[in-house]
PDB file of C-alpha atoms in Angstrom:
ATOM      1  CA  UNK A   1      87.552  95.734 113.955  1.00  0.00           C
ATOM      2  CA  UNK A   2      86.804  99.368 112.069  1.00  0.00           C
ATOM      3  CA  UNK A   3      86.600  97.474 108.723  1.00  0.00           C
ATOM      4  CA  UNK A   4      85.797 100.600 106.641  1.00  0.00           C
ATOM      5  CA  UNK A   5      89.243 102.103 107.894  1.00  0.00           C
ATOM      6  CA  UNK A   6      90.878  98.860 106.549  1.00  0.00           C
ATOM      7  CA  UNK A   7      88.923  99.147 103.233  1.00  0.00           C
ATOM      8  CA  UNK A   8      90.009 102.627 103.004  1.00  0.00           C
ATOM      9  CA  UNK A   9      93.844 101.321 102.625  1.00  0.00           C
ATOM     10  CA  UNK A  10      95.671  99.354 100.619  1.00  0.00           C
ATOM     11  CA  UNK A  11      98.118  97.156 101.966  1.00  0.00           C
ATOM     12  CA  UNK A  12     101.082  95.691 100.131  1.00  0.00           C
ATOM     13  CA  UNK A  13     104.194  94.256 101.526  1.00  0.00           C
ATOM     14  CA  UNK A  14     106.961  95.450 100.021  1.00  0.00           C
ATOM     15  CA  UNK A  15     109.727  92.769  99.410  1.00  0.00           C
ATOM     16  CA  UNK A  16     113.113  92.824  99.048  1.00  0.00           C
ATOM     17  CA  UNK A  17     114.566  91.951  95.413  1.00  0.00           C
ATOM     18  CA  UNK A  18     117.248  89.463  97.136  1.00  0.00           C
ATOM     19  CA  UNK A  19     115.969  86.530  98.736  1.00  0.00           C
ATOM     20  CA  UNK A  20     116.587  85.438 102.139  1.00  0.00           C
ATOM     21  CA  UNK A  21     115.612  82.071 102.979  1.00  0.00           C
ATOM     22  CA  UNK A  22     115.161  82.986 106.755  1.00  0.00           C
ATOM     23  CA  UNK A  23     112.106  84.937 105.700  1.00  0.00           C
ATOM     24  CA  UNK A  24     110.546  82.225 103.044  1.00  0.00           C
ATOM     25  CA  UNK A  25     107.754  81.518 105.737  1.00  0.00           C
ATOM     26  CA  UNK A  26     106.977  85.505 105.943  1.00  0.00           C
ATOM     27  CA  UNK A  27     106.796  85.615 102.418  1.00  0.00           C
ATOM     28  CA  UNK A  28     104.315  82.860 101.992  1.00  0.00           C
ATOM     29  CA  UNK A  29     102.622  83.581 105.211  1.00  0.00           C
ATOM     30  CA  UNK A  30     102.178  87.307 102.629  1.00  0.00           C
ATOM     31  CA  UNK A  31     101.003  85.236  99.883  1.00  0.00           C
ATOM     32  CA  UNK A  32      98.617  83.070 101.439  1.00  0.00           C
ATOM     33  CA  UNK A  33      96.357  85.825 102.936  1.00  0.00           C
ATOM     34  CA  UNK A  34      96.273  87.363 100.150  1.00  0.00           C
ATOM     35  CA  UNK A  35      98.101  90.741 100.067  1.00  0.00           C
ATOM     36  CA  UNK A  36      99.578  92.485  96.877  1.00  0.00           C
ATOM     37  CA  UNK A  37     103.120  92.575  97.066  1.00  0.00           C
ATOM     38  CA  UNK A  38     105.840  94.985  95.474  1.00  0.00           C
ATOM     39  CA  UNK A  39     110.076  95.510  96.010  1.00  0.00           C
ATOM     40  CA  UNK A  40     111.054  97.942  98.244  1.00  0.00           C
ATOM     41  CA  UNK A  41     112.403 100.145  95.490  1.00  0.00           C
ATOM     42  CA  UNK A  42     108.641 100.188  93.742  1.00  0.00           C
ATOM     43  CA  UNK A  43     107.718 101.804  96.788  1.00  0.00           C
ATOM     44  CA  UNK A  44     105.705 105.265  95.634  1.00  0.00           C
ATOM     45  CA  UNK A  45     105.702 107.631  98.870  1.00  0.00           C
ATOM     46  CA  UNK A  46     103.488 110.125  97.116  1.00  0.00           C
ATOM     47  CA  UNK A  47     100.484 107.518  96.888  1.00  0.00           C
ATOM     48  CA  UNK A  48      97.238 108.178  99.061  1.00  0.00           C
ATOM     49  CA  UNK A  49      95.791 105.884 101.093  1.00  0.00           C
ATOM     50  CA  UNK A  50      98.084 103.032 101.059  1.00  0.00           C
ATOM     51  CA  UNK A  51     100.378 101.134 103.562  1.00  0.00           C
ATOM     52  CA  UNK A  52     103.731  99.483 102.770  1.00  0.00           C
ATOM     53  CA  UNK A  53     104.897  97.051 104.874  1.00  0.00           C
ATOM     54  CA  UNK A  54     108.761  96.454 104.440  1.00  0.00           C
ATOM     55  CA  UNK A  55     110.589  93.618 106.104  1.00  0.00           C
ATOM     56  CA  UNK A  56     113.393  93.213 106.462  1.00  0.00           C
ATOM     57  CA  UNK A  57     115.428  95.820 106.228  1.00  0.00           C
ATOM     58  CA  UNK A  58     118.697  95.601 103.979  1.00  0.00           C
ATOM     59  CA  UNK A  59     120.397  97.989 101.921  1.00  0.00           C
ATOM     60  CA  UNK A  60     117.958  98.183  99.026  1.00  0.00           C
ATOM     61  CA  UNK A  61     115.062 100.379 101.057  1.00  0.00           C
ATOM     62  CA  UNK A  62     116.977 103.476 102.259  1.00  0.00           C
ATOM     63  CA  UNK A  63     118.708 104.726  98.939  1.00  0.00           C
ATOM     64  CA  UNK A  64     115.342 104.383  97.624  1.00  0.00           C
ATOM     65  CA  UNK A  65     113.160 106.325 100.115  1.00  0.00           C
ATOM     66  CA  UNK A  66     116.449 109.129  99.913  1.00  0.00           C
ATOM     67  CA  UNK A  67     115.639 109.503  96.368  1.00  0.00           C
ATOM     68  CA  UNK A  68     112.387 110.459  97.351  1.00  0.00           C
ATOM     69  CA  UNK A  69     112.757 113.253  99.892  1.00  0.00           C
ATOM     70  CA  UNK A  70     111.752 116.018  97.796  1.00  0.00           C
ATOM     71  CA  UNK A  71     108.325 114.708  96.759  1.00  0.00           C
ATOM     72  CA  UNK A  72     105.148 114.726  99.058  1.00  0.00           C
ATOM     73  CA  UNK A  73     104.888 111.762 101.380  1.00  0.00           C
ATOM     74  CA  UNK A  74     101.397 110.444 101.370  1.00  0.00           C
ATOM     75  CA  UNK A  75     102.052 106.937 101.906  1.00  0.00           C
ATOM     76  CA  UNK A  76     102.175 105.317 105.289  1.00  0.00           C
ATOM     77  CA  UNK A  77     105.457 102.887 105.361  1.00  0.00           C
ATOM     78  CA  UNK A  78     106.116 100.454 107.932  1.00  0.00           C
ATOM     79  CA  UNK A  79     109.018  98.573 108.715  1.00  0.00           C
ATOM     80  CA  UNK A  80     107.579  94.851 110.359  1.00  0.00           C
ATOM     81  CA  UNK A  81     111.057  94.505 112.301  1.00  0.00           C
ATOM     82  CA  UNK A  82     111.218  90.271 113.415  1.00  0.00           C
ATOM     83  CA  UNK A  83     115.375  90.250 113.980  1.00  0.00           C
ATOM     84  CA  UNK A  84     116.725  90.051 117.258  1.00  0.00           C
ATOM     85  CA  UNK A  85     118.676  92.889 119.296  1.00  0.00           C
ATOM     86  CA  UNK A  86     121.889  91.019 118.353  1.00  0.00           C
ATOM     87  CA  UNK A  87     125.021  91.288 120.213  1.00  0.00           C
ATOM     88  CA  UNK A  88     124.910  95.299 120.937  1.00  0.00           C
ATOM     89  CA  UNK A  89     122.006  94.241 122.873  1.00  0.00           C
ATOM     90  CA  UNK A  90     118.595  95.760 123.791  1.00  0.00           C
ATOM     91  CA  UNK A  91     119.405  99.335 124.413  1.00  0.00           C
ATOM     92  CA  UNK A  92     121.089  99.879 121.066  1.00  0.00           C
ATOM     93  CA  UNK A  93     118.333  98.126 119.285  1.00  0.00           C
ATOM     94  CA  UNK A  94     115.882 100.663 120.472  1.00  0.00           C
ATOM     95  CA  UNK A  95     118.162 103.751 119.448  1.00  0.00           C
ATOM     96  CA  UNK A  96     118.871 102.448 116.129  1.00  0.00           C
ATOM     97  CA  UNK A  97     114.966 101.823 115.710  1.00  0.00           C
ATOM     98  CA  UNK A  98     114.084 105.230 116.601  1.00  0.00           C
ATOM     99  CA  UNK A  99     117.045 106.645 114.191  1.00  0.00           C
ATOM    100  CA  UNK A 100     115.405 105.376 111.615  1.00  0.00           C
ATOM    101  CA  UNK A 101     111.956 106.993 112.741  1.00  0.00           C
ATOM    102  CA  UNK A 102     113.668 110.110 113.590  1.00  0.00           C
ATOM    103  CA  UNK A 103     115.223 110.346 110.359  1.00  0.00           C
ATOM    104  CA  UNK A 104     111.745 109.412 108.785  1.00  0.00           C
ATOM    105  CA  UNK A 105     112.574 106.406 106.865  1.00  0.00           C
ATOM    106  CA  UNK A 106     109.224 104.864 108.439  1.00  0.00           C
ATOM    107  CA  UNK A 107     106.403 106.446 110.284  1.00  0.00           C
ATOM    108  CA  UNK A 108     106.098 103.192 112.075  1.00  0.00           C
ATOM    109  CA  UNK A 109     107.696 100.314 113.434  1.00  0.00           C
ATOM    110  CA  UNK A 110     106.266  96.714 114.391  1.00  0.00           C
ATOM    111  CA  UNK A 111     107.540  94.759 116.560  1.00  0.00           C
ATOM    112  CA  UNK A 112     106.331  91.205 117.462  1.00  0.00           C
ATOM    113  CA  UNK A 113     107.766  90.708 120.907  1.00  0.00           C
ATOM    114  CA  UNK A 114     105.718  93.066 123.362  1.00  0.00           C
ATOM    115  CA  UNK A 115     108.515  93.156 126.269  1.00  0.00           C
ATOM    116  CA  UNK A 116     110.806  94.572 123.110  1.00  0.00           C
ATOM    117  CA  UNK A 117     108.174  97.129 121.972  1.00  0.00           C
ATOM    118  CA  UNK A 118     107.846  97.899 125.620  1.00  0.00           C
ATOM    119  CA  UNK A 119     111.774  99.091 125.643  1.00  0.00           C
ATOM    120  CA  UNK A 120     111.126 101.506 122.915  1.00  0.00           C
ATOM    121  CA  UNK A 121     108.892 103.742 124.718  1.00  0.00           C
ATOM    122  CA  UNK A 122     107.672 105.194 121.667  1.00  0.00           C
ATOM    123  CA  UNK A 123     104.246 105.485 120.377  1.00  0.00           C
ATOM    124  CA  UNK A 124     105.942 104.892 116.584  1.00  0.00           C
ATOM    125  CA  UNK A 125     106.889 101.655 117.915  1.00  0.00           C
ATOM    126  CA  UNK A 126     103.901  99.135 118.244  1.00  0.00           C
ATOM    127  CA  UNK A 127     103.222  95.532 118.826  1.00  0.00           C
ATOM    128  CA  UNK A 128     101.848  93.556 116.287  1.00  0.00           C
ATOM    129  CA  UNK A 129     101.280  89.727 116.751  1.00  0.00           C
ATOM    130  CA  UNK A 130     102.942  87.796 113.784  1.00  0.00           C
ATOM    131  CA  UNK A 131      99.938  85.032 113.373  1.00  0.00           C
ATOM    132  CA  UNK A 132     100.062  81.995 111.441  1.00  0.00           C
ATOM    133  CA  UNK A 133      97.926  80.642 108.426  1.00  0.00           C
ATOM    134  CA  UNK A 134      96.736  76.587 108.550  1.00  0.00           C
ATOM    135  CA  UNK A 135      98.235  76.147 104.885  1.00  0.00           C
ATOM    136  CA  UNK A 136     101.926  77.269 106.124  1.00  0.00           C
ATOM    137  CA  UNK A 137     102.177  73.696 107.375  1.00  0.00           C
ATOM    138  CA  UNK A 138     100.376  69.795 107.364  1.00  0.00           C
ATOM    139  CA  UNK A 139      99.550  69.289 111.077  1.00  0.00           C
ATOM    140  CA  UNK A 140      99.970  65.575 111.096  1.00  0.00           C
ATOM    141  CA  UNK A 141      97.239  63.268 113.126  1.00  0.00           C
ATOM    142  CA  UNK A 142      99.932  60.477 113.928  1.00  0.00           C
ATOM    143  CA  UNK A 143     100.816  59.050 117.385  1.00  0.00           C
ATOM    144  CA  UNK A 144     104.341  59.626 118.867  1.00  0.00           C
ATOM    145  CA  UNK A 145     105.616  56.240 117.719  1.00  0.00           C
ATOM    146  CA  UNK A 146     105.620  57.012 114.009  1.00  0.00           C
ATOM    147  CA  UNK A 147     107.854  60.241 114.435  1.00  0.00           C
ATOM    148  CA  UNK A 148     111.516  59.635 112.553  1.00  0.00           C
ATOM    149  CA  UNK A 149     113.103  62.748 115.278  1.00  0.00           C
ATOM    150  CA  UNK A 150     112.522  63.869 118.431  1.00  0.00           C
ATOM    151  CA  UNK A 151     113.206  67.174 118.357  1.00  0.00           C
ATOM    152  CA  UNK A 152     113.869  69.966 115.220  1.00  0.00           C
ATOM    153  CA  UNK A 153     114.863  73.038 115.953  1.00  0.00           C
ATOM    154  CA  UNK A 154     115.901  74.921 112.132  1.00  0.00           C
ATOM    155  CA  UNK A 155     118.551  77.346 113.447  1.00  0.00           C
ATOM    156  CA  UNK A 156     121.818  78.127 113.521  1.00  0.00           C
ATOM    157  CA  UNK A 157     123.840  76.641 115.452  1.00  0.00           C
ATOM    158  CA  UNK A 158     125.833  79.462 118.013  1.00  0.00           C
ATOM    159  CA  UNK A 159     127.537  78.417 121.262  1.00  0.00           C
ATOM    160  CA  UNK A 160     124.999  79.145 123.419  1.00  0.00           C
ATOM    161  CA  UNK A 161     122.474  76.448 121.133  1.00  0.00           C
ATOM    162  CA  UNK A 162     125.259  74.277 120.709  1.00  0.00           C
ATOM    163  CA  UNK A 163     125.368  73.351 124.205  1.00  0.00           C
ATOM    164  CA  UNK A 164     122.014  72.642 124.451  1.00  0.00           C
ATOM    165  CA  UNK A 165     121.685  70.662 121.058  1.00  0.00           C
ATOM    166  CA  UNK A 166     125.209  68.637 121.650  1.00  0.00           C
ATOM    167  CA  UNK A 167     124.031  66.539 124.598  1.00  0.00           C
ATOM    168  CA  UNK A 168     120.251  66.143 123.400  1.00  0.00           C
ATOM    169  CA  UNK A 169     121.783  64.559 119.872  1.00  0.00           C
ATOM    170  CA  UNK A 170     123.524  61.883 122.217  1.00  0.00           C
ATOM    171  CA  UNK A 171     120.250  60.664 123.457  1.00  0.00           C
ATOM    172  CA  UNK A 172     117.543  61.354 121.092  1.00  0.00           C
ATOM    173  CA  UNK A 173     116.934  61.691 117.242  1.00  0.00           C
ATOM    174  CA  UNK A 174     117.354  65.179 116.115  1.00  0.00           C
ATOM    175  CA  UNK A 175     116.241  66.755 112.918  1.00  0.00           C
ATOM    176  CA  UNK A 176     118.480  68.220 110.554  1.00  0.00           C
ATOM    177  CA  UNK A 177     118.098  71.187 109.116  1.00  0.00           C
ATOM    178  CA  UNK A 178     116.719  72.001 105.858  1.00  0.00           C
ATOM    179  CA  UNK A 179     114.925  74.280 103.248  1.00  0.00           C
ATOM    180  CA  UNK A 180     112.125  73.864 100.955  1.00  0.00           C
ATOM    181  CA  UNK A 181     110.510  70.179 100.300  1.00  0.00           C
ATOM    182  CA  UNK A 182     113.393  68.790 102.334  1.00  0.00           C
ATOM    183  CA  UNK A 183     112.484  70.750 105.274  1.00  0.00           C
ATOM    184  CA  UNK A 184     108.702  69.964 104.791  1.00  0.00           C
ATOM    185  CA  UNK A 185     109.492  66.268 105.371  1.00  0.00           C
ATOM    186  CA  UNK A 186     111.655  66.950 108.600  1.00  0.00           C
ATOM    187  CA  UNK A 187     108.567  68.985 110.117  1.00  0.00           C
ATOM    188  CA  UNK A 188     106.353  66.559 109.250  1.00  0.00           C
ATOM    189  CA  UNK A 189     108.559  63.527 110.416  1.00  0.00           C
ATOM    190  CA  UNK A 190     109.477  65.248 113.961  1.00  0.00           C
ATOM    191  CA  UNK A 191     107.877  65.046 117.518  1.00  0.00           C
ATOM    192  CA  UNK A 192     108.946  68.439 118.780  1.00  0.00           C
ATOM    193  CA  UNK A 193     110.280  72.190 117.750  1.00  0.00           C
ATOM    194  CA  UNK A 194     112.752  73.323 119.874  1.00  0.00           C
ATOM    195  CA  UNK A 195     113.696  76.768 120.399  1.00  0.00           C
ATOM    196  CA  UNK A 196     116.900  78.077 121.499  1.00  0.00           C
ATOM    197  CA  UNK A 197     117.508  81.632 121.642  1.00  0.00           C
ATOM    198  CA  UNK A 198     120.874  82.623 119.976  1.00  0.00           C
ATOM    199  CA  UNK A 199     121.902  85.176 122.280  1.00  0.00           C
ATOM    200  CA  UNK A 200     121.242  85.871 125.946  1.00  0.00           C
ATOM    201  CA  UNK A 201     118.353  88.358 125.158  1.00  0.00           C
ATOM    202  CA  UNK A 202     114.660  86.696 126.560  1.00  0.00           C
ATOM    203  CA  UNK A 203     112.587  87.744 123.226  1.00  0.00           C
ATOM    204  CA  UNK A 204     110.467  85.666 120.766  1.00  0.00           C
ATOM    205  CA  UNK A 205     110.999  84.391 117.475  1.00  0.00           C
ATOM    206  CA  UNK A 206     108.362  85.448 115.751  1.00  0.00           C
ATOM    207  CA  UNK A 207     108.744  83.496 112.488  1.00  0.00           C
ATOM    208  CA  UNK A 208     109.614  80.056 113.925  1.00  0.00           C
ATOM    209  CA  UNK A 209     106.791  80.182 116.515  1.00  0.00           C
ATOM    210  CA  UNK A 210     104.296  80.719 113.462  1.00  0.00           C
ATOM    211  CA  UNK A 211     105.574  77.967 111.463  1.00  0.00           C
ATOM    212  CA  UNK A 212     105.380  75.428 114.877  1.00  0.00           C
ATOM    213  CA  UNK A 213     101.745  76.754 114.889  1.00  0.00           C
ATOM    214  CA  UNK A 214     100.976  75.753 111.185  1.00  0.00           C
ATOM    215  CA  UNK A 215     102.408  72.587 111.788  1.00  0.00           C
ATOM    216  CA  UNK A 216     100.948  72.302 114.869  1.00  0.00           C
ATOM    217  CA  UNK A 217     104.338  70.914 116.525  1.00  0.00           C
ATOM    218  CA  UNK A 218     104.328  71.114 120.552  1.00  0.00           C
ATOM    219  CA  UNK A 219     106.835  74.040 121.103  1.00  0.00           C
ATOM    220  CA  UNK A 220     109.380  73.569 123.841  1.00  0.00           C
ATOM    221  CA  UNK A 221     111.136  77.234 123.854  1.00  0.00           C
ATOM    222  CA  UNK A 222     114.059  78.735 126.346  1.00  0.00           C
ATOM    223  CA  UNK A 223     111.934  81.279 128.567  1.00  0.00           C
ATOM    224  CA  UNK A 224     111.065  84.683 127.556  1.00  0.00           C
ATOM    225  CA  UNK A 225     109.607  87.352 129.466  1.00  0.00           C
ATOM    226  CA  UNK A 226     106.773  88.477 127.543  1.00  0.00           C
ATOM    227  CA  UNK A 227     105.866  86.095 124.576  1.00  0.00           C
ATOM    228  CA  UNK A 228     102.149  86.839 124.082  1.00  0.00           C
ATOM    229  CA  UNK A 229      99.808  85.437 122.808  1.00  0.00           C
ATOM    230  CA  UNK A 230     101.419  82.488 123.559  1.00  0.00           C
ATOM    231  CA  UNK A 231     101.767  82.520 126.813  1.00  0.00           C
ATOM    232  CA  UNK A 232      97.837  82.820 127.459  1.00  0.00           C
ATOM    233  CA  UNK A 233      96.124  80.434 129.612  1.00  0.00           C
ATOM    234  CA  UNK A 234      97.709  78.223 132.149  1.00  0.00           C
ATOM    235  CA  UNK A 235     101.232  77.236 131.999  1.00  0.00           C
ATOM    236  CA  UNK A 236     102.051  74.956 129.299  1.00  0.00           C
ATOM    237  CA  UNK A 237      98.573  76.030 127.406  1.00  0.00           C
ATOM    238  CA  UNK A 238      99.866  76.502 124.345  1.00  0.00           C
ATOM    239  CA  UNK A 239     104.033  76.274 124.617  1.00  0.00           C
ATOM    240  CA  UNK A 240     106.291  74.506 127.187  1.00  0.00           C
ATOM    241  CA  UNK A 241     108.686  77.346 128.562  1.00  0.00           C
ATOM    242  CA  UNK A 242     111.956  76.252 130.078  1.00  0.00           C
ATOM    243  CA  UNK A 243     114.801  78.169 131.562  1.00  0.00           C
ATOM    244  CA  UNK A 244     118.027  77.707 129.498  1.00  0.00           C
ATOM    245  CA  UNK A 245     119.810  75.428 132.235  1.00  0.00           C
ATOM    246  CA  UNK A 246     116.820  73.182 132.643  1.00  0.00           C
ATOM    247  CA  UNK A 247     116.520  72.854 129.049  1.00  0.00           C
ATOM    248  CA  UNK A 248     118.255  69.611 128.384  1.00  0.00           C
ATOM    249  CA  UNK A 249     116.297  68.059 131.373  1.00  0.00           C
ATOM    250  CA  UNK A 250     113.221  68.952 130.414  1.00  0.00           C
ATOM    251  CA  UNK A 251     113.551  68.214 127.067  1.00  0.00           C
ATOM    252  CA  UNK A 252     114.201  64.646 127.911  1.00  0.00           C
ATOM    253  CA  UNK A 253     111.650  64.457 130.289  1.00  0.00           C
ATOM    254  CA  UNK A 254     109.122  65.371 127.400  1.00  0.00           C
ATOM    255  CA  UNK A 255     110.345  63.255 124.654  1.00  0.00           C
ATOM    256  CA  UNK A 256     109.944  60.257 127.398  1.00  0.00           C
ATOM    257  CA  UNK A 257     106.715  60.952 128.526  1.00  0.00           C
ATOM    258  CA  UNK A 258     103.342  61.225 127.437  1.00  0.00           C
ATOM    259  CA  UNK A 259     103.230  62.596 124.122  1.00  0.00           C
ATOM    260  CA  UNK A 260      99.638  62.754 124.150  1.00  0.00           C
ATOM    261  CA  UNK A 261      99.333  65.889 126.142  1.00  0.00           C
ATOM    262  CA  UNK A 262     101.767  67.699 124.272  1.00  0.00           C
ATOM    263  CA  UNK A 263     100.199  67.012 121.310  1.00  0.00           C
ATOM    264  CA  UNK A 264      97.029  68.604 122.420  1.00  0.00           C
ATOM    265  CA  UNK A 265      99.326  71.650 123.526  1.00  0.00           C
ATOM    266  CA  UNK A 266     100.548  71.641 119.405  1.00  0.00           C
ATOM    267  CA  UNK A 267      96.964  71.705 118.304  1.00  0.00           C
ATOM    268  CA  UNK A 268      95.871  74.464 120.871  1.00  0.00           C
ATOM    269  CA  UNK A 269      98.597  76.585 119.516  1.00  0.00           C
ATOM    270  CA  UNK A 270      97.262  75.457 116.126  1.00  0.00           C
ATOM    271  CA  UNK A 271      94.325  77.035 116.483  1.00  0.00           C
ATOM    272  CA  UNK A 272      94.940  79.984 118.243  1.00  0.00           C
ATOM    273  CA  UNK A 273      97.596  81.275 115.918  1.00  0.00           C
ATOM    274  CA  UNK A 274      95.725  80.407 112.474  1.00  0.00           C
ATOM    275  CA  UNK A 275      92.277  81.486 113.562  1.00  0.00           C
ATOM    276  CA  UNK A 276      92.400  84.560 116.624  1.00  0.00           C
ATOM    277  CA  UNK A 277      96.144  85.362 115.742  1.00  0.00           C
ATOM    278  CA  UNK A 278      95.752  84.528 112.141  1.00  0.00           C
ATOM    279  CA  UNK A 279      97.915  86.493 110.165  1.00  0.00           C
ATOM    280  CA  UNK A 280      95.876  88.761 107.637  1.00  0.00           C
ATOM    281  CA  UNK A 281      93.654  88.978 110.548  1.00  0.00           C
ATOM    282  CA  UNK A 282      96.428  90.473 112.894  1.00  0.00           C
ATOM    283  CA  UNK A 283      97.717  93.043 110.019  1.00  0.00           C
ATOM    284  CA  UNK A 284      94.235  94.612 109.030  1.00  0.00           C
ATOM    285  CA  UNK A 285      93.643  94.955 112.891  1.00  0.00           C
ATOM    286  CA  UNK A 286      96.946  97.127 113.063  1.00  0.00           C
ATOM    287  CA  UNK A 287      96.278  98.432 109.769  1.00  0.00           C
ATOM    288  CA  UNK A 288      92.767 100.127 111.304  1.00  0.00           C
ATOM    289  CA  UNK A 289      94.337 101.761 114.362  1.00  0.00           C
ATOM    290  CA  UNK A 290      97.071 103.497 112.596  1.00  0.00           C
ATOM    291  CA  UNK A 291      96.977 107.132 113.690  1.00  0.00           C
ATOM    292  CA  UNK A 292      97.240 110.178 111.182  1.00  0.00           C
ATOM    293  CA  UNK A 293     100.439 110.639 110.117  1.00  0.00           C
ATOM    294  CA  UNK A 294     102.523 113.827 110.781  1.00  0.00           C
ATOM    295  CA  UNK A 295     103.630 116.298 108.470  1.00  0.00           C
ATOM    296  CA  UNK A 296     107.013 115.554 106.576  1.00  0.00           C
ATOM    297  CA  UNK A 297     109.425 118.338 108.251  1.00  0.00           C
ATOM    298  CA  UNK A 298     110.905 118.584 104.466  1.00  0.00           C
ATOM    299  CA  UNK A 299     108.070 119.423 102.778  1.00  0.00           C
ATOM    300  CA  UNK A 300     105.676 120.611 105.253  1.00  0.00           C
ATOM    301  CA  UNK A 301     102.894 118.102 103.608  1.00  0.00           C
TER     302      UNK A 301
END
């Protein structure tokens, strides 16, 4: 890593003033990593040698950027897009991402799914792993029989998720959703994390995976095209991937099988994502290789 380049740039995470529960873990990771923060309407675009990282993107940011259009643009502003493509599909997701870059709302976009990043075919869109942190969770060393819940999914039940969760609920103890301390108790009492995509796009849910890694929870996930770095090593080394139609049967087999092999899988994922792919390290790696910003077409600065 070029630590000199990192040291020359301040890294500031710009949060929305509206607090989204689904981004609780993201904000906690920023806090645990020790990064400076501000609100999106406090971004100073004239400031030099600074990288602002915005996520999520809501209605607060763009009016603020527009108000600064006539000023020099010295800061490097990144949108870390952690959302799924949505019902409009990947092609529209790519077009929308490029519009934000072409209109110079951002200098770069970071995506944490490598396949989705490759679909953009744009050097301004980069793949950056969303790492984890050991203090985001409290991994347990208990044996399988001590768990209150067989699986936890922590997701909104869309119809395609419901079709998986309902039959599992008939046979297993499925944890309820929750936030805050209640969610921590649920995670500590669960044997497996189950990840079912909200839609048909086979892309990674970065925050859910970072959370599972922090808790060393064995992850059983619907198949993804390229879930790097979770697909490093042999099949089942860090996570277990299953095609949608096989999920119910494979989850039942895992719960009723030898838990020790899965517990070891969860520990390997924890170690990988809190060390080599730790949150702060991945952000600093991404900042260290930033290209020079192009000239502002409006101010030519």
